[in-house]
Amino acid sequence: MLRFLSLKFGRLYRCLKLLLVVGLFVILLMNTHSLFASFQRNELTDRRFISLNKCPACFGTSWCRKFMNGQVSFETWGRLRFLDFLNVKNVHFAQYGEPREGTRRMVLKRLGSNQELADIDQKICKRATGRPRCDLIQAMYKTEFARLNGDVRLLTPDVVEGWSDLVHCPSQRLLDRVVRRYAETKDSGSFLLKNLKDTERMQLLMTLAFNPEPLVLQSFPSDEGWPFAKYLGACGRMVAVNYVGEELWSFYNAPWGQRVDLARQLMDIAEQLTNNDFDFALYLLDVSFDNFAVGPRDGKVIVVDAENVIVADKRLIRQNKPENYDVWYESRFEDCDKEACLSFSKDILCSRVTVDHNYYAVCQNLLSRYATWRGTTGGLLHDPPADVAKDGQLEALLDECTNPKKRYGRYQAAKELRDYLAQLSSGAR
């Protein structure tokens, strides 16, 4: 019955996609003149288009020279502005060219929808002037983003706690790391806030409050083995990150061996973000097929949306010893009928040393039969080969990892599932 419903929703999704394609074709016919105009100009050299004119109420300026020189340009369909209403997340594919290195693909993000960006402008104006509209640049100097002037030595937890998921429970060690690795300054490498220019401090705080994804990518860089996309730079309210590959959803019906390898990597990511030598636990709060991508050459799985990540400092938790800090925390399973839903308490994630949240999130939303996405159920490991299905071990481990029946069962199931997937991936079975 469940499989029938899955196929039914799958057909409905394909029909909707066909209707969308037909609708786009009609729109193209109605906008022929603007179509040709869009292909003739590079809007990424326009200061207003990338909101460079709003700095320091922006995300940075480190890549502005590349933007203004025309080295960054939208890919074909990204140049058509009348299609922007379909791109609610404001994520664009682009090309970056260097004379000696050729071109490479990249992703541009505005870090929010048009409405969210307009809302932050209104909030800045209201805090500074009491009115929803104002001179944004002047207003920035009258907000909390300008409170930390050159006399303030460090960025401290009491100032930014709760501004976003990244700093829901910040430690001084985390904030020093964020400042020291801040890429939108020429003098990076120091954890002293006073070494940043006034505009750089405001941009850092603006990013931290609005969408801290760039700071997550900078603080936990891919060059050091963290499973995130590589941060490249920013200009105005346009952030550039490295293009990883197709989204994980594209591999939903890939050959079984490839899906097993992807599942193994996802469980490895859950383990790395939970337990690492730095004693920072990075908990993924938004886990879906769209938020991971797969490299075309190496097949490596990478997190490509890091906006909703809580970072808990295990050393600080052990030092402060909050109530039940050393009691293993078990995330509660909820069989909801929505896509990519998770049950969690941010305060508990911040106050326990041992937490199974990442295992739970990956198993429930990506791997198990409970995973639901775009009208399809069954998870990445759906329809295993007959010998694997007959064995029953894979299904049992996925069920225990998602909805454990034993106390602390998810911890053991996650460990055994990683080992089992590694065996399947290497062809040991």
Coordinates of C-alpha atoms in Angstrom, one line a residue:
M1 CA 0.0 0.0 0.0
L2 CA 2.8 2.4 0.9
R3 CA 4.7 1.5 -2.2
F4 CA 1.5 2.2 -4.3
L5 CA 1.1 5.6 -2.7
S6 CA 4.8 6.4 -3.3
L7 CA 4.4 5.6 -7.0
K8 CA 1.2 7.6 -7.2
F9 CA 2.8 10.7 -5.7
G10 CA 5.8 10.1 -7.9
R11 CA 3.6 10.3 -11.0
L12 CA 1.9 13.4 -9.7
Y13 CA 5.3 15.1 -9.1
R14 CA 6.3 14.3 -12.7
C15 CA 3.1 15.7 -14.1
L16 CA 3.6 18.9 -12.2
K17 CA 7.1 19.2 -13.6
L18 CA 5.8 18.8 -17.1
L19 CA 3.2 21.5 -16.5
L20 CA 5.9 23.7 -15.2
V21 CA 8.1 23.2 -18.3
V22 CA 5.1 24.0 -20.5
G23 CA 4.4 27.2 -18.5
L24 CA 8.0 28.3 -18.8
F25 CA 7.9 27.9 -22.5
V26 CA 4.9 30.1 -22.7
I27 CA 6.6 32.7 -20.6
L28 CA 9.7 32.6 -22.8
L29 CA 7.6 33.3 -25.9
M30 CA 6.0 36.3 -24.1
N31 CA 9.4 37.8 -23.1
T32 CA 11.5 37.4 -26.2
H33 CA 12.8 40.9 -26.1
S34 CA 13.9 40.9 -22.5
L35 CA 15.4 37.4 -23.2
F36 CA 17.9 38.7 -25.7
A37 CA 18.7 41.7 -23.4
S38 CA 19.4 39.4 -20.5
F39 CA 22.0 37.4 -22.4
Q40 CA 23.9 40.6 -23.5
R41 CA 24.7 42.0 -20.1
N42 CA 26.4 40.7 -17.0
E43 CA 24.3 41.9 -14.1
L44 CA 26.8 40.8 -11.6
T45 CA 28.9 43.9 -12.4
D46 CA 25.9 46.1 -11.2
R47 CA 26.5 47.4 -7.7
R48 CA 22.8 47.7 -7.0
F49 CA 22.0 44.2 -8.3
I50 CA 24.4 42.6 -5.9
S51 CA 23.5 45.1 -3.1
L52 CA 27.1 46.4 -2.8
N53 CA 25.5 49.8 -2.4
K54 CA 24.0 48.6 1.0
C55 CA 27.4 47.8 2.6
P56 CA 28.2 47.6 5.5
A57 CA 24.7 46.1 5.7
C58 CA 26.0 43.2 3.6
F59 CA 28.1 40.0 3.8
G60 CA 31.5 41.2 2.6
T61 CA 33.6 42.7 -0.2
S62 CA 36.5 40.3 -0.6
W63 CA 35.4 39.2 -4.1
C64 CA 34.2 42.6 -5.4
R65 CA 37.1 43.1 -7.7
K66 CA 36.3 39.8 -9.4
F67 CA 32.6 40.7 -9.7
M68 CA 33.3 44.2 -11.1
N69 CA 35.9 42.9 -13.6
G70 CA 33.3 40.6 -15.0
Q71 CA 35.1 37.4 -14.0
V72 CA 31.9 36.1 -12.4
S73 CA 28.8 35.6 -14.6
F74 CA 25.5 33.7 -14.4
E75 CA 25.1 30.5 -16.3
T76 CA 22.6 30.5 -19.2
W77 CA 19.3 30.2 -17.4
G78 CA 20.5 32.2 -14.4
R79 CA 20.6 35.3 -16.6
L80 CA 16.8 35.4 -17.1
R81 CA 15.5 37.7 -14.5
F82 CA 11.8 36.8 -15.2
L83 CA 12.5 33.3 -13.9
D84 CA 13.6 34.6 -10.4
F85 CA 10.1 34.0 -9.0
L86 CA 10.9 30.3 -9.2
N87 CA 14.2 30.7 -7.4
V88 CA 12.8 31.5 -3.9
K89 CA 16.0 30.6 -2.1
N90 CA 18.0 33.0 -4.4
V91 CA 20.7 30.3 -5.2
H92 CA 22.3 30.7 -8.6
F93 CA 24.8 28.8 -10.7
A94 CA 27.6 30.8 -12.1
Q95 CA 31.0 30.7 -13.9
Y96 CA 34.2 32.2 -12.6
G97 CA 37.1 32.8 -15.0
E98 CA 40.8 33.3 -14.4
P99 CA 43.1 34.1 -17.4
R100 CA 45.6 31.3 -16.5
E101 CA 43.2 28.8 -14.9
G102 CA 40.2 28.9 -17.2
T103 CA 36.7 28.8 -15.9
R104 CA 35.1 26.9 -13.1
R105 CA 31.6 26.4 -11.9
M106 CA 30.4 28.0 -8.6
V107 CA 27.3 28.7 -6.7
L108 CA 26.1 32.2 -5.7
K109 CA 23.8 32.7 -2.7
R110 CA 22.0 35.8 -1.4
L111 CA 21.5 33.8 1.8
G112 CA 17.8 34.5 1.9
S113 CA 14.6 35.2 0.0
N114 CA 13.9 38.7 -1.3
Q115 CA 11.3 39.1 1.4
E116 CA 13.8 38.0 4.1
L117 CA 16.4 40.5 2.8
A118 CA 13.7 43.3 2.8
D119 CA 12.8 42.4 6.3
I120 CA 16.3 42.7 7.6
D121 CA 16.5 46.2 6.0
Q122 CA 13.3 47.2 7.7
K123 CA 14.6 45.9 11.1
I124 CA 17.8 47.9 10.8
C125 CA 15.8 51.0 9.9
K126 CA 13.3 50.6 12.7
R127 CA 16.0 50.0 15.3
A128 CA 17.9 53.1 14.2
T129 CA 15.1 55.5 13.3
G130 CA 11.8 53.9 14.3
R131 CA 10.8 54.0 10.6
P132 CA 10.7 51.0 8.2
R133 CA 12.6 53.0 5.5
C134 CA 15.8 55.0 5.9
D135 CA 19.4 55.5 4.8
L136 CA 20.6 52.0 5.4
I137 CA 24.3 52.8 5.6
Q138 CA 23.8 55.5 8.2
A139 CA 21.3 53.4 10.1
M140 CA 23.9 50.6 10.5
Y141 CA 26.0 52.8 12.7
K142 CA 23.1 53.1 15.2
T143 CA 22.4 49.4 15.6
E144 CA 23.8 46.6 17.7
F145 CA 26.0 45.7 14.7
A146 CA 28.0 48.9 15.4
R147 CA 28.1 48.5 19.2
L148 CA 31.4 46.6 19.1
N149 CA 33.7 49.5 18.2
G150 CA 37.5 49.5 18.0
D151 CA 37.8 49.6 21.8
V152 CA 36.2 46.1 22.2
R153 CA 38.9 43.5 22.3
L154 CA 36.9 40.2 21.8
L155 CA 33.6 39.0 20.5
T156 CA 32.0 37.5 23.6
P157 CA 29.1 35.1 24.1
D158 CA 27.0 37.6 26.0
V159 CA 26.8 39.9 23.0
V160 CA 25.7 37.4 20.3
E161 CA 24.2 34.5 22.1
G162 CA 20.9 33.4 20.4
W163 CA 21.4 35.6 17.3
S164 CA 21.3 32.5 15.1
D165 CA 21.8 28.7 15.3
L166 CA 25.6 29.0 15.1
V167 CA 25.6 31.0 18.3
H168 CA 22.7 29.5 20.1
C169 CA 25.1 28.5 22.8
P170 CA 28.5 30.0 21.8
S171 CA 31.7 29.5 23.8
Q172 CA 34.5 32.0 23.8
R173 CA 36.6 29.3 22.0
L174 CA 34.1 29.1 19.2
L175 CA 33.8 32.9 18.8
D176 CA 37.6 33.3 18.7
R177 CA 37.7 30.7 16.0
V178 CA 35.0 32.6 14.0
V179 CA 36.8 35.9 14.2
R180 CA 40.3 34.4 13.5
R181 CA 39.0 32.6 10.4
Y182 CA 36.9 35.5 9.1
A183 CA 37.6 35.6 5.4
E184 CA 36.1 39.1 4.6
T185 CA 39.2 40.9 5.9
K186 CA 42.7 41.2 4.7
D187 CA 44.1 40.8 8.2
S188 CA 42.6 37.4 9.0
G189 CA 44.4 35.2 11.5
S190 CA 43.8 37.1 14.7
F191 CA 41.0 36.4 17.1
L192 CA 41.1 40.0 18.3
L193 CA 38.0 41.8 17.2
K194 CA 39.7 45.2 17.4
N195 CA 42.0 44.2 14.5
L196 CA 39.0 44.4 12.1
K197 CA 37.8 47.6 10.5
D198 CA 34.5 49.1 11.6
T199 CA 32.8 48.0 8.4
E200 CA 34.3 44.5 8.6
R201 CA 33.0 44.1 12.2
M202 CA 29.5 45.2 11.1
Q203 CA 29.5 42.8 8.2
L204 CA 30.6 39.9 10.4
L205 CA 27.8 40.6 12.9
M206 CA 25.3 41.2 10.1
T207 CA 26.2 37.7 8.7
L208 CA 26.1 36.1 12.1
A209 CA 22.6 37.4 12.8
F210 CA 21.0 37.0 9.3
N211 CA 22.4 33.8 8.0
P212 CA 25.7 32.4 9.5
E213 CA 26.3 29.8 6.8
P214 CA 29.4 31.7 5.4
L215 CA 30.9 31.7 8.9
V216 CA 30.3 28.0 9.3
L217 CA 32.1 27.3 6.0
Q218 CA 35.0 29.6 7.1
S219 CA 35.3 28.3 10.6
F220 CA 35.1 24.6 9.6
P221 CA 36.7 24.7 6.1
S222 CA 36.7 21.9 3.6
D223 CA 40.5 22.3 3.2
E224 CA 40.8 20.8 6.8
G225 CA 38.6 17.9 6.1
W226 CA 35.2 19.3 7.2
P227 CA 32.3 18.0 5.0
F228 CA 31.2 21.5 3.8
A229 CA 31.3 23.3 0.6
K230 CA 34.3 25.6 0.1
Y231 CA 33.8 29.3 0.8
L232 CA 35.2 31.6 -1.9
G233 CA 34.2 35.1 -1.1
A234 CA 31.5 37.8 -1.1
C235 CA 30.5 41.0 -2.7
G236 CA 27.6 42.9 -1.3
R237 CA 24.8 40.5 -0.6
M238 CA 26.1 37.8 -2.9
V239 CA 28.2 35.0 -1.5
A240 CA 30.3 32.7 -3.7
V241 CA 30.9 29.0 -2.7
N242 CA 32.5 26.2 -4.7
Y243 CA 30.1 24.1 -6.8
V244 CA 30.2 20.5 -5.4
G245 CA 28.0 18.6 -7.8
E246 CA 24.4 17.4 -8.2
E247 CA 22.2 17.3 -5.2
L248 CA 21.8 14.0 -3.3
W249 CA 18.2 13.6 -4.6
S250 CA 19.6 13.0 -8.1
F251 CA 21.0 9.7 -6.9
Y252 CA 17.8 8.4 -5.3
N253 CA 17.5 5.8 -8.1
A254 CA 21.3 5.3 -8.7
P255 CA 22.7 1.8 -8.8
W256 CA 22.6 0.0 -5.5
G257 CA 26.3 -0.1 -4.9
Q258 CA 26.6 3.7 -5.4
R259 CA 23.7 4.4 -3.0
V260 CA 25.3 2.2 -0.4
D261 CA 28.5 4.2 -0.7
L262 CA 26.6 7.5 -0.4
A263 CA 24.8 6.2 2.7
R264 CA 28.1 5.1 4.2
Q265 CA 29.5 8.6 3.7
L266 CA 26.4 10.2 5.2
M267 CA 26.8 8.1 8.4
D268 CA 30.5 9.1 8.4
I269 CA 29.5 12.7 8.2
A270 CA 27.1 12.3 11.1
E271 CA 29.9 10.7 13.2
Q272 CA 32.5 13.4 12.3
L273 CA 30.2 16.2 13.1
T274 CA 29.3 14.6 16.4
N275 CA 32.7 13.3 17.6
N276 CA 36.0 15.0 16.5
D277 CA 39.3 16.0 17.9
F278 CA 38.3 19.6 18.3
D279 CA 35.5 18.8 20.8
F280 CA 33.0 20.8 18.8
A281 CA 29.7 19.0 18.1
L282 CA 28.0 20.4 14.9
Y283 CA 24.4 19.4 14.9
L284 CA 22.5 19.5 11.6
L285 CA 19.0 20.9 12.1
D286 CA 17.9 20.9 8.5
V287 CA 18.6 17.5 6.9
S288 CA 17.1 16.8 3.5
F289 CA 18.2 15.5 0.1
D290 CA 18.6 19.0 -1.2
N291 CA 21.1 20.0 1.5
F292 CA 23.7 17.5 0.4
A293 CA 25.6 17.2 -3.0
V294 CA 27.8 14.6 -4.6
G295 CA 31.1 15.3 -6.3
P296 CA 31.1 14.2 -10.0
R297 CA 34.6 12.9 -10.0
D298 CA 35.2 11.5 -6.5
G299 CA 31.6 10.8 -5.5
K300 CA 32.2 12.6 -2.2
V301 CA 29.2 13.7 -0.2
I302 CA 29.3 17.3 1.0
V303 CA 26.9 19.5 3.0
V304 CA 25.9 22.4 0.8
D305 CA 23.4 24.2 3.1
A306 CA 24.9 25.0 6.5
E307 CA 22.6 27.8 7.7
N308 CA 20.9 25.7 10.4
V309 CA 23.9 24.2 12.3
I310 CA 24.2 24.4 16.1
V311 CA 27.8 24.3 17.4
A312 CA 28.1 23.0 20.9
D313 CA 31.5 23.2 22.7
K314 CA 31.9 19.9 24.6
R315 CA 34.8 21.3 26.6
L316 CA 32.6 24.1 27.9
I317 CA 29.8 21.7 28.8
R318 CA 32.2 19.5 30.8
Q319 CA 33.5 22.6 32.5
N320 CA 30.2 24.1 33.4
K321 CA 28.5 20.7 34.2
P322 CA 24.9 21.7 33.6
E323 CA 22.2 19.3 34.9
N324 CA 22.5 15.8 33.3
Y325 CA 25.4 17.0 31.2
D326 CA 27.0 13.5 31.3
V327 CA 23.8 11.6 30.6
W328 CA 23.5 10.3 27.1
Y329 CA 20.7 12.0 25.2
E330 CA 18.4 10.1 22.9
S331 CA 16.5 12.0 20.3
R332 CA 12.8 11.3 20.2
F333 CA 11.4 9.7 17.0
E334 CA 8.3 11.3 15.5
D335 CA 6.5 9.6 12.7
C336 CA 5.3 12.8 11.0
D337 CA 3.7 13.1 7.6
K338 CA 5.8 16.0 6.5
E339 CA 9.0 16.1 4.5
A340 CA 12.3 16.2 6.3
C341 CA 10.9 16.8 9.8
L342 CA 13.0 16.3 13.0
S343 CA 12.3 16.5 16.7
F344 CA 15.0 18.2 18.8
S345 CA 15.6 20.7 21.6
K346 CA 18.3 23.2 21.0
D347 CA 18.9 23.7 24.7
I348 CA 19.5 20.0 25.2
L349 CA 21.8 19.8 22.2
C350 CA 23.8 22.6 23.9
S351 CA 23.9 21.0 27.4
R352 CA 24.8 17.3 26.8
V353 CA 28.2 15.9 26.0
T354 CA 26.8 12.8 24.3
V355 CA 24.0 13.3 21.8
D356 CA 22.7 11.1 19.0
H357 CA 20.9 13.8 17.0
N358 CA 23.0 13.6 13.8
Y359 CA 22.6 9.8 13.5
Y360 CA 18.9 10.2 14.1
A361 CA 18.6 13.0 11.5
V362 CA 20.5 11.1 8.7
C363 CA 18.7 7.8 9.4
Q364 CA 15.2 9.2 9.6
N365 CA 15.3 11.8 6.8
L366 CA 17.7 10.2 4.3
L367 CA 18.3 6.5 4.7
S368 CA 15.3 4.7 6.3
R369 CA 11.8 3.7 5.1
Y370 CA 10.5 6.8 7.0
A371 CA 12.4 9.2 4.8
T372 CA 9.9 11.3 2.7
W373 CA 10.9 13.7 0.0
R374 CA 9.1 15.1 -3.1
G375 CA 6.2 12.6 -2.7
T376 CA 8.5 9.6 -2.5
T377 CA 9.1 7.4 0.5
G378 CA 11.6 4.6 1.2
G379 CA 14.9 6.5 1.7
L380 CA 18.1 6.3 -0.2
L381 CA 18.5 2.6 0.6
H382 CA 15.1 1.6 -0.9
D383 CA 14.7 -1.7 -2.8
P384 CA 17.9 -3.5 -1.7
P385 CA 19.0 -6.6 -3.6
A386 CA 17.3 -9.9 -2.7
D387 CA 20.2 -11.3 -0.6
V388 CA 20.4 -8.1 1.4
A389 CA 16.7 -7.9 1.9
K390 CA 16.5 -11.6 2.9
D391 CA 19.3 -11.1 5.5
G392 CA 17.2 -8.5 7.2
Q393 CA 20.1 -6.9 9.0
L394 CA 20.1 -3.6 7.0
E395 CA 16.4 -3.0 7.7
A396 CA 16.8 -3.8 11.4
L397 CA 19.7 -1.5 11.8
L398 CA 17.9 1.4 9.9
D399 CA 14.8 0.9 12.1
E400 CA 16.8 0.9 15.3
C401 CA 18.8 4.0 14.2
T402 CA 15.5 5.8 13.4
N403 CA 13.1 4.5 16.0
P404 CA 15.1 2.6 18.7
K405 CA 13.4 0.0 20.8
K406 CA 16.3 -0.4 23.3
R407 CA 17.7 2.2 25.6
Y408 CA 20.7 3.9 23.8
G409 CA 19.9 1.6 20.9
R410 CA 20.5 4.3 18.3
Y411 CA 24.2 4.7 19.4
Q412 CA 24.9 1.0 18.9
A413 CA 22.8 0.8 15.7
A414 CA 24.6 3.7 14.2
K415 CA 28.0 2.1 14.8
E416 CA 26.9 -1.2 13.4
L417 CA 25.2 0.4 10.5
R418 CA 28.4 2.3 9.5
D419 CA 30.4 -1.0 9.7
Y420 CA 27.7 -2.9 7.7
L421 CA 27.5 -0.3 5.0
A422 CA 31.3 -0.3 4.8
Q423 CA 31.2 -4.1 4.2
L424 CA 28.5 -3.7 1.5
S425 CA 30.4 -0.9 -0.1
S426 CA 33.6 -2.8 -0.3
G427 CA 31.9 -5.9 -1.7
A428 CA 32.7 -8.0 1.4
R429 CA 29.2 -9.5 1.2

